[in-house]
Amino acid sequence: MTTPSAHMGTMAVHAGQSPCPTTGAVMPPVYLSSTYAQQSPGEHAGFEYTRSHNPTRYALERSIARLEGSTLCESSDASFGGFAFSSGLAAISCLLDTLTAGDHVLAMDDLYGGTHRLFRQVRARSQGLNFNFADLSKLDEVEAAITPETKLLWVETPTNPMLKLADLEAIAAIAKDRGILCACDNTFATPILQRPLASGFDVVMHSATKYLGGHSDVVGGILVTGCPQLAETIRFHQNSVGSILGPFDSYLVLRGIKTLDIRMRAHCQGAAQIAAMLSSHPKVRLVVYPTHSSHPQSELAARQMQIDGTPVGGGMITIELDGDLAGCRRFLESLDVFTLAESLGGVESLANHPAIMTHASVPAEDRAALGINDSLVRLSVGIEDVRDLIADLQSALEAI
Ligand code: P1T
């Protein structure tokens, strides 16, 4: 069942999958075989070697391609628009592999720390790419930072961890005008909330480790494109470099995606209630939540992030506590239902201290400029009963 008019909840369950023609198995089997028998050299059923072709990975790749709205998802050859990798960073690396030494990449200033590290500390040296970081939530900064060598615009929206937004349609228009590829890390929003390809983006990327997997039990990455030529290029590089997602991990992500729609609704509902509670709490100096009226881009959030036409802010909240690092540590150590851990997007609620944990590799002066200070905490709101989450936060706030 893959009719293009199906709603997201239906597509999340069915896209890219049909019962096994041999056994009727409803879930795509996990094809662990690394290689496939050939009748004669070069004569086979389309599968040669699992790095290049794997039916379980293909099922995941077709599923996410359809959810992100790639028109290539029905293509009968391997360029069907979705690509699965061994991690989110491996997916980003593969896209960078399509660039050439000397190319310029303009990236959002607020990014996951590991993406920042990959750009600045690895690919600038190993691949000779030039990176610039600008506040792409401001369109004049996008225009000003583009150079004749700019080949890729890289945005996260909402960003990790400051939850800044990039105006997808406006940025895609700027990039298109200048023939620059534009890519969006859609990890925080997921296709349930926003579909960058429909806004004119060329590529969508995910850390599948997060909401797509949804259960904190798999590490993976995704690229999706709607451009046929780029799909061929990415498939070539995915196979040539080899950082593919294994069959069992592909199965886990596919299984996670089945409940993505229903989970994202729950994450958004819980997070909105928690953001409202925190914004009137005396021990909280700042609450950042995209659809909250205090967010400087709440109007853009309402336009860009929706479920069934209703604005939703996602499952992530960033807060600044009214205390120093010691107070912040006491808060984080006192949490009970929330677990203090890196990562996000699972069914269980997590709390993270970006300055010491996920964003430690971002230079201190950049962190300071972005507002990633010692009092900043990032919350990933899970799908537990929100009353328990609120009670947990209220109790831990008393410890500051
Ligand atoms: O961890 P990995 O699957 O390689 O994904 C990297 C990545 C890419 N993009 C975003 C927006 C991310 O949040 C991440 C990973 N982030 C964390 C581990 C974290 O706690 O923020």
XYZ file of C-alpha atoms and ligand atoms in Angstrom:
421
model
C 0.000 0.000 0.000
C 1.900 3.025 -1.238
C -0.647 5.344 -2.884
C 0.855 8.834 -2.979
C -2.329 10.347 -1.504
C -2.120 8.288 1.706
C -1.738 10.177 4.968
C 1.598 10.152 6.806
C 0.440 7.714 9.485
C -0.539 5.196 6.809
C 2.650 5.713 4.818
C 4.764 5.314 7.951
C 3.326 1.800 8.367
C 3.317 0.684 4.737
C 5.596 2.746 2.475
C 8.238 0.751 0.634
C 6.963 -2.603 1.871
C 4.694 -5.325 0.601
C 4.241 -8.895 1.815
C 7.039 -11.264 0.737
C 5.921 -12.882 -2.564
C 7.304 -16.294 -1.495
C 6.070 -16.634 2.091
C 3.620 -13.779 2.609
C 5.753 -12.476 5.492
C 4.240 -9.128 6.462
C 7.507 -7.612 7.697
C 10.370 -7.522 5.186
C 12.679 -10.419 6.081
C 16.130 -9.546 7.432
C 18.433 -10.605 4.600
C 21.718 -11.255 6.365
C 23.420 -12.821 3.358
C 26.489 -10.857 2.294
C 26.347 -12.223 -1.247
C 23.893 -13.639 -3.820
C 24.148 -16.569 -6.236
C 24.450 -15.765 -9.951
C 23.190 -18.052 -12.734
C 26.024 -17.018 -15.012
C 28.578 -14.204 -14.561
C 26.602 -10.947 -14.378
C 23.229 -12.760 -14.510
C 21.347 -12.399 -11.239
C 18.106 -11.162 -9.734
C 19.424 -7.629 -9.176
C 21.373 -8.462 -6.046
C 25.129 -9.072 -6.182
C 26.709 -8.117 -2.890
C 25.129 -6.610 0.225
C 27.220 -3.409 0.328
C 25.738 -2.617 -3.079
C 22.256 -4.144 -2.752
C 20.340 -5.484 0.221
C 16.575 -6.090 0.204
C 16.079 -5.145 3.874
C 18.027 -1.912 3.468
C 16.155 -1.201 0.239
C 12.819 -1.539 2.080
C 13.972 1.099 4.595
C 15.388 3.323 1.876
C 12.145 3.191 -0.118
C 10.094 3.853 3.007
C 11.952 7.006 4.048
C 12.182 8.220 0.429
C 8.403 8.105 0.220
C 7.861 9.703 3.629
C 10.146 12.586 2.664
C 8.225 12.949 -0.602
C 10.941 11.930 -3.069
C 9.288 11.383 -6.423
C 11.979 8.816 -7.191
C 10.726 6.322 -4.609
C 8.967 4.140 -7.212
C 11.968 3.978 -9.542
C 12.680 0.374 -10.466
C 16.467 0.787 -10.536
C 18.658 1.482 -7.490
C 18.386 5.284 -7.769
C 15.114 5.460 -5.878
C 16.019 8.455 -3.772
C 16.621 6.966 -0.273
C 20.002 5.877 1.133
C 20.799 4.353 4.523
C 24.175 4.646 6.269
C 25.892 3.324 9.366
C 25.308 6.619 11.256
C 24.043 10.139 10.749
C 27.619 11.357 10.401
C 28.297 8.674 7.770
C 25.309 10.002 5.803
C 26.660 13.561 5.981
C 30.129 12.300 5.007
C 28.702 10.624 1.921
C 27.099 13.856 0.777
C 30.415 15.673 1.326
C 32.109 12.963 -0.761
C 30.145 14.204 -3.767
C 31.955 17.581 -3.493
C 35.459 18.442 -4.735
C 38.475 19.964 -2.983
C 38.204 23.751 -2.986
C 34.388 23.770 -2.850
C 32.814 26.019 -0.236
C 30.128 24.820 2.161
C 27.974 27.379 3.934
C 26.509 25.886 7.104
C 24.200 26.992 9.886
C 26.221 28.237 12.878
C 24.246 26.168 15.378
C 24.677 22.480 14.496
C 25.032 19.152 16.259
C 28.580 19.213 17.727
C 29.629 16.104 15.780
C 28.593 17.679 12.464
C 30.597 20.766 13.374
C 33.613 18.556 14.226
C 33.296 16.554 10.994
C 33.233 19.771 8.946
C 35.910 21.742 10.782
C 38.312 19.121 12.103
C 38.099 16.393 9.448
C 36.768 17.329 6.017
C 38.400 20.779 5.848
C 41.770 18.984 6.148
C 41.142 15.597 4.519
C 39.014 16.800 1.606
C 40.153 20.420 1.208
C 36.629 21.813 1.571
C 36.149 25.343 2.916
C 33.464 25.759 5.559
C 31.763 28.910 6.800
C 29.220 29.069 9.588
C 26.526 31.761 9.588
C 23.191 32.385 11.236
C 21.042 30.999 8.432
C 17.918 31.866 10.370
C 18.621 35.374 8.989
C 18.190 35.477 5.228
C 20.530 38.460 4.734
C 23.308 36.420 6.373
C 22.660 33.591 3.887
C 23.032 35.969 0.938
C 26.097 37.685 2.421
C 28.017 34.477 3.133
C 27.615 32.894 -0.320
C 30.761 32.985 -2.473
C 31.310 31.969 -6.119
C 32.766 28.678 -4.765
C 29.748 27.854 -2.619
C 28.474 24.430 -3.678
C 26.436 23.347 -0.639
C 24.115 25.064 1.844
C 23.783 22.985 5.011
C 20.946 23.735 7.420
C 19.523 22.111 10.494
C 16.043 23.248 11.388
C 15.245 23.298 14.255
C 18.921 23.460 15.188
C 20.682 21.415 17.824
C 20.628 22.650 20.576
C 19.345 26.259 20.271
C 16.245 25.336 18.218
C 16.753 28.134 15.695
C 14.741 27.773 12.492
C 15.746 28.190 8.874
C 13.072 29.350 6.432
C 13.163 26.348 4.097
C 11.310 27.896 1.148
C 13.297 31.129 1.235
C 16.659 29.362 1.527
C 15.822 26.895 -1.246
C 14.899 29.835 -3.498
C 18.237 31.567 -2.798
C 20.154 28.341 -3.475
C 18.217 27.537 -6.645
C 18.850 31.008 -8.032
C 22.598 30.454 -7.705
C 22.746 26.759 -8.641
C 23.845 25.747 -5.130
C 22.853 22.391 -3.666
C 20.846 22.765 -0.450
C 20.573 20.084 2.213
C 18.516 19.979 5.385
C 19.230 17.900 8.470
C 15.616 17.005 9.303
C 16.479 14.922 12.380
C 14.616 17.108 14.912
C 11.440 17.675 12.883
C 11.129 14.386 10.932
C 8.932 14.186 7.813
C 5.897 14.051 10.082
C 6.381 17.775 10.870
C 8.165 19.160 7.796
C 9.226 17.934 4.360
C 12.139 20.011 3.043
C 12.015 18.485 -0.466
C 8.531 19.961 -0.908
C 9.999 23.366 0.032
C 12.563 23.063 -2.762
C 15.484 21.430 -0.943
C 17.653 18.989 -2.881
C 18.611 16.658 -0.036
C 17.237 15.651 3.347
C 19.441 14.018 5.960
C 18.548 12.187 9.183
C 20.324 10.771 12.123
C 18.091 7.672 12.084
C 19.460 7.040 15.573
C 16.876 9.554 16.805
C 13.164 9.762 15.986
C 13.193 7.398 12.984
C 14.598 4.527 15.065
C 12.745 5.921 18.051
C 13.843 3.408 20.687
C 17.510 4.298 21.403
C 18.643 0.885 20.177
C 20.150 1.570 16.766
C 22.625 3.998 15.163
C 21.972 4.929 11.541
C 21.810 7.728 9.000
C 19.702 8.613 5.975
C 19.921 10.747 2.860
C 16.930 11.379 0.606
C 16.843 13.278 -2.658
C 14.283 13.921 -5.344
C 16.897 14.739 -8.029
C 17.568 11.744 -10.343
C 21.178 12.717 -11.121
C 22.028 13.347 -7.495
C 20.433 10.017 -6.554
C 22.760 8.234 -8.958
C 25.746 10.143 -7.577
C 24.845 9.344 -3.969
C 24.251 5.645 -4.753
C 27.655 5.529 -6.459
C 29.388 7.111 -3.453
C 27.427 5.052 -0.915
C 28.664 1.893 -2.605
C 32.176 3.184 -3.314
C 32.882 4.432 0.208
C 30.900 1.658 1.841
C 29.450 3.066 5.065
C 26.091 1.328 4.538
C 23.551 0.445 7.212
C 23.580 -3.281 8.008
C 20.503 -5.456 7.404
C 19.481 -5.902 11.035
C 19.880 -2.203 11.810
C 17.884 -1.411 8.656
C 15.124 -3.640 10.001
C 15.176 -1.851 13.371
C 14.847 1.586 11.762
C 12.069 0.337 9.469
C 10.272 -1.063 12.498
C 10.717 2.271 14.305
C 9.306 4.242 11.375
C 6.034 2.296 11.571
C 5.123 4.214 14.745
C 6.818 7.508 13.782
C 3.568 9.382 13.136
C 1.913 8.370 16.381
C 5.115 8.910 18.390
C 5.732 12.404 16.956
C 2.196 13.436 17.926
C 2.873 12.284 21.483
C 6.331 13.916 21.636
C 4.887 17.241 20.430
C 1.920 17.154 22.785
C 4.070 16.378 25.831
C 6.769 18.906 24.928
C 4.248 21.735 24.440
C 2.798 21.113 27.913
C 6.249 20.940 29.487
C 7.423 24.110 27.707
C 4.357 25.922 29.058
C 5.083 24.736 32.615
C 8.781 25.663 32.402
C 8.130 29.113 30.974
C 6.386 30.199 34.176
C 8.834 28.476 36.545
C 10.957 30.848 38.674
C 14.088 28.652 38.420
C 14.065 28.754 34.604
C 15.558 31.846 32.964
C 14.815 30.959 29.353
C 12.668 28.425 27.541
C 13.316 27.815 23.848
C 10.511 25.939 22.096
C 9.694 26.663 18.429
C 5.948 27.247 18.695
C 6.044 29.012 22.077
C 5.083 32.691 21.745
C 8.448 33.718 23.238
C 10.394 32.060 20.376
C 11.604 34.792 17.967
C 10.562 32.636 15.001
C 7.298 31.238 16.347
C 5.448 32.510 13.239
C 7.818 30.627 10.943
C 7.493 27.558 13.167
C 3.702 27.710 12.893
C 3.938 27.918 9.098
C 6.694 25.344 8.619
C 6.129 22.695 11.297
C 2.667 21.177 11.281
C 0.768 17.957 11.771
C -2.565 17.851 9.914
C -2.373 21.624 9.435
C -1.910 22.327 13.153
C 1.356 24.009 14.231
C 3.548 21.765 16.393
C 6.903 22.499 18.000
C 8.520 19.050 18.062
C 9.783 17.036 21.010
C 12.876 19.064 21.956
C 13.036 21.894 24.507
C 16.117 23.896 25.456
C 16.188 25.743 28.778
C 18.542 27.992 30.662
C 18.398 27.413 34.389
C 18.604 30.180 36.961
C 21.833 28.860 38.457
C 25.493 28.177 37.768
C 27.167 24.935 36.639
C 26.959 23.455 40.145
C 23.209 24.177 40.278
C 22.796 22.742 36.807
C 24.620 19.565 37.859
C 22.331 19.254 40.904
C 19.275 19.581 38.627
C 20.538 16.943 36.187
C 21.613 14.551 38.954
C 18.187 14.880 40.626
C 16.142 13.842 37.586
C 14.490 10.470 37.910
C 12.188 9.817 34.930
C 14.432 11.825 32.579
C 17.774 10.071 31.998
C 20.936 12.165 31.757
C 22.367 10.973 28.431
C 23.454 12.066 24.969
C 21.096 11.501 22.034
C 17.401 12.257 21.646
C 14.223 11.198 19.918
C 13.592 7.930 21.751
C 10.432 6.937 23.573
C 12.202 7.678 26.878
C 12.876 11.254 28.013
C 16.515 12.363 28.065
C 18.303 15.413 29.460
C 21.634 16.635 28.118
C 24.164 19.322 29.072
C 25.324 20.495 25.610
C 28.405 22.448 26.765
C 29.933 19.402 28.484
C 28.326 16.614 26.474
C 27.056 16.843 22.865
C 28.668 20.172 21.922
C 31.988 19.968 23.785
C 33.838 19.856 20.440
C 32.411 23.233 19.355
C 35.041 25.931 20.141
C 34.271 27.698 23.438
C 33.954 31.144 21.820
C 31.439 29.769 19.277
C 29.466 28.119 22.061
C 29.411 31.414 23.979
C 28.216 33.313 20.892
C 25.411 30.801 20.344
C 24.293 30.859 23.990
C 25.483 27.322 24.799
C 26.518 28.167 28.351
C 26.951 26.187 31.579
C 23.309 26.749 32.593
C 21.891 25.385 29.352
C 20.040 22.057 29.353
C 18.471 20.265 26.386
C 15.433 18.069 26.994
C 14.226 15.323 24.677
C 10.644 14.734 25.715
C 9.679 11.074 25.436
C 6.242 9.518 25.369
C 5.865 8.771 29.085
C 2.813 10.223 30.873
C 3.426 13.975 30.815
C 2.245 14.303 34.434
C 5.207 12.196 35.568
C 7.598 14.198 33.396
C 6.339 17.512 34.782
C 6.560 16.243 38.385
C 10.106 14.997 37.727
C 11.251 18.368 36.323
C 9.539 20.345 39.092
C 11.176 18.232 41.762
C 14.660 18.457 40.154
C 14.308 22.243 39.752
C 14.040 22.509 43.542
C 17.602 21.116 43.751
C 19.248 24.006 41.832
O 24.959 10.148 15.963
P 24.701 10.032 14.481
O 23.665 9.037 14.124
O 25.959 9.904 13.695
O 24.010 11.411 14.025
C 24.683 12.647 14.060
C 23.680 13.764 14.185
C 23.350 14.496 13.064
N 22.439 15.498 13.103
C 21.810 15.811 14.253
C 20.818 16.925 14.262
C 22.092 15.101 15.437
O 21.430 15.447 16.545
C 23.051 14.061 15.399
C 23.425 13.297 16.637
N 23.088 13.975 17.809
C 23.342 13.547 19.094
C 23.948 12.383 19.382
C 22.888 14.441 20.167
O 22.766 14.035 21.331
O 22.604 15.606 19.855
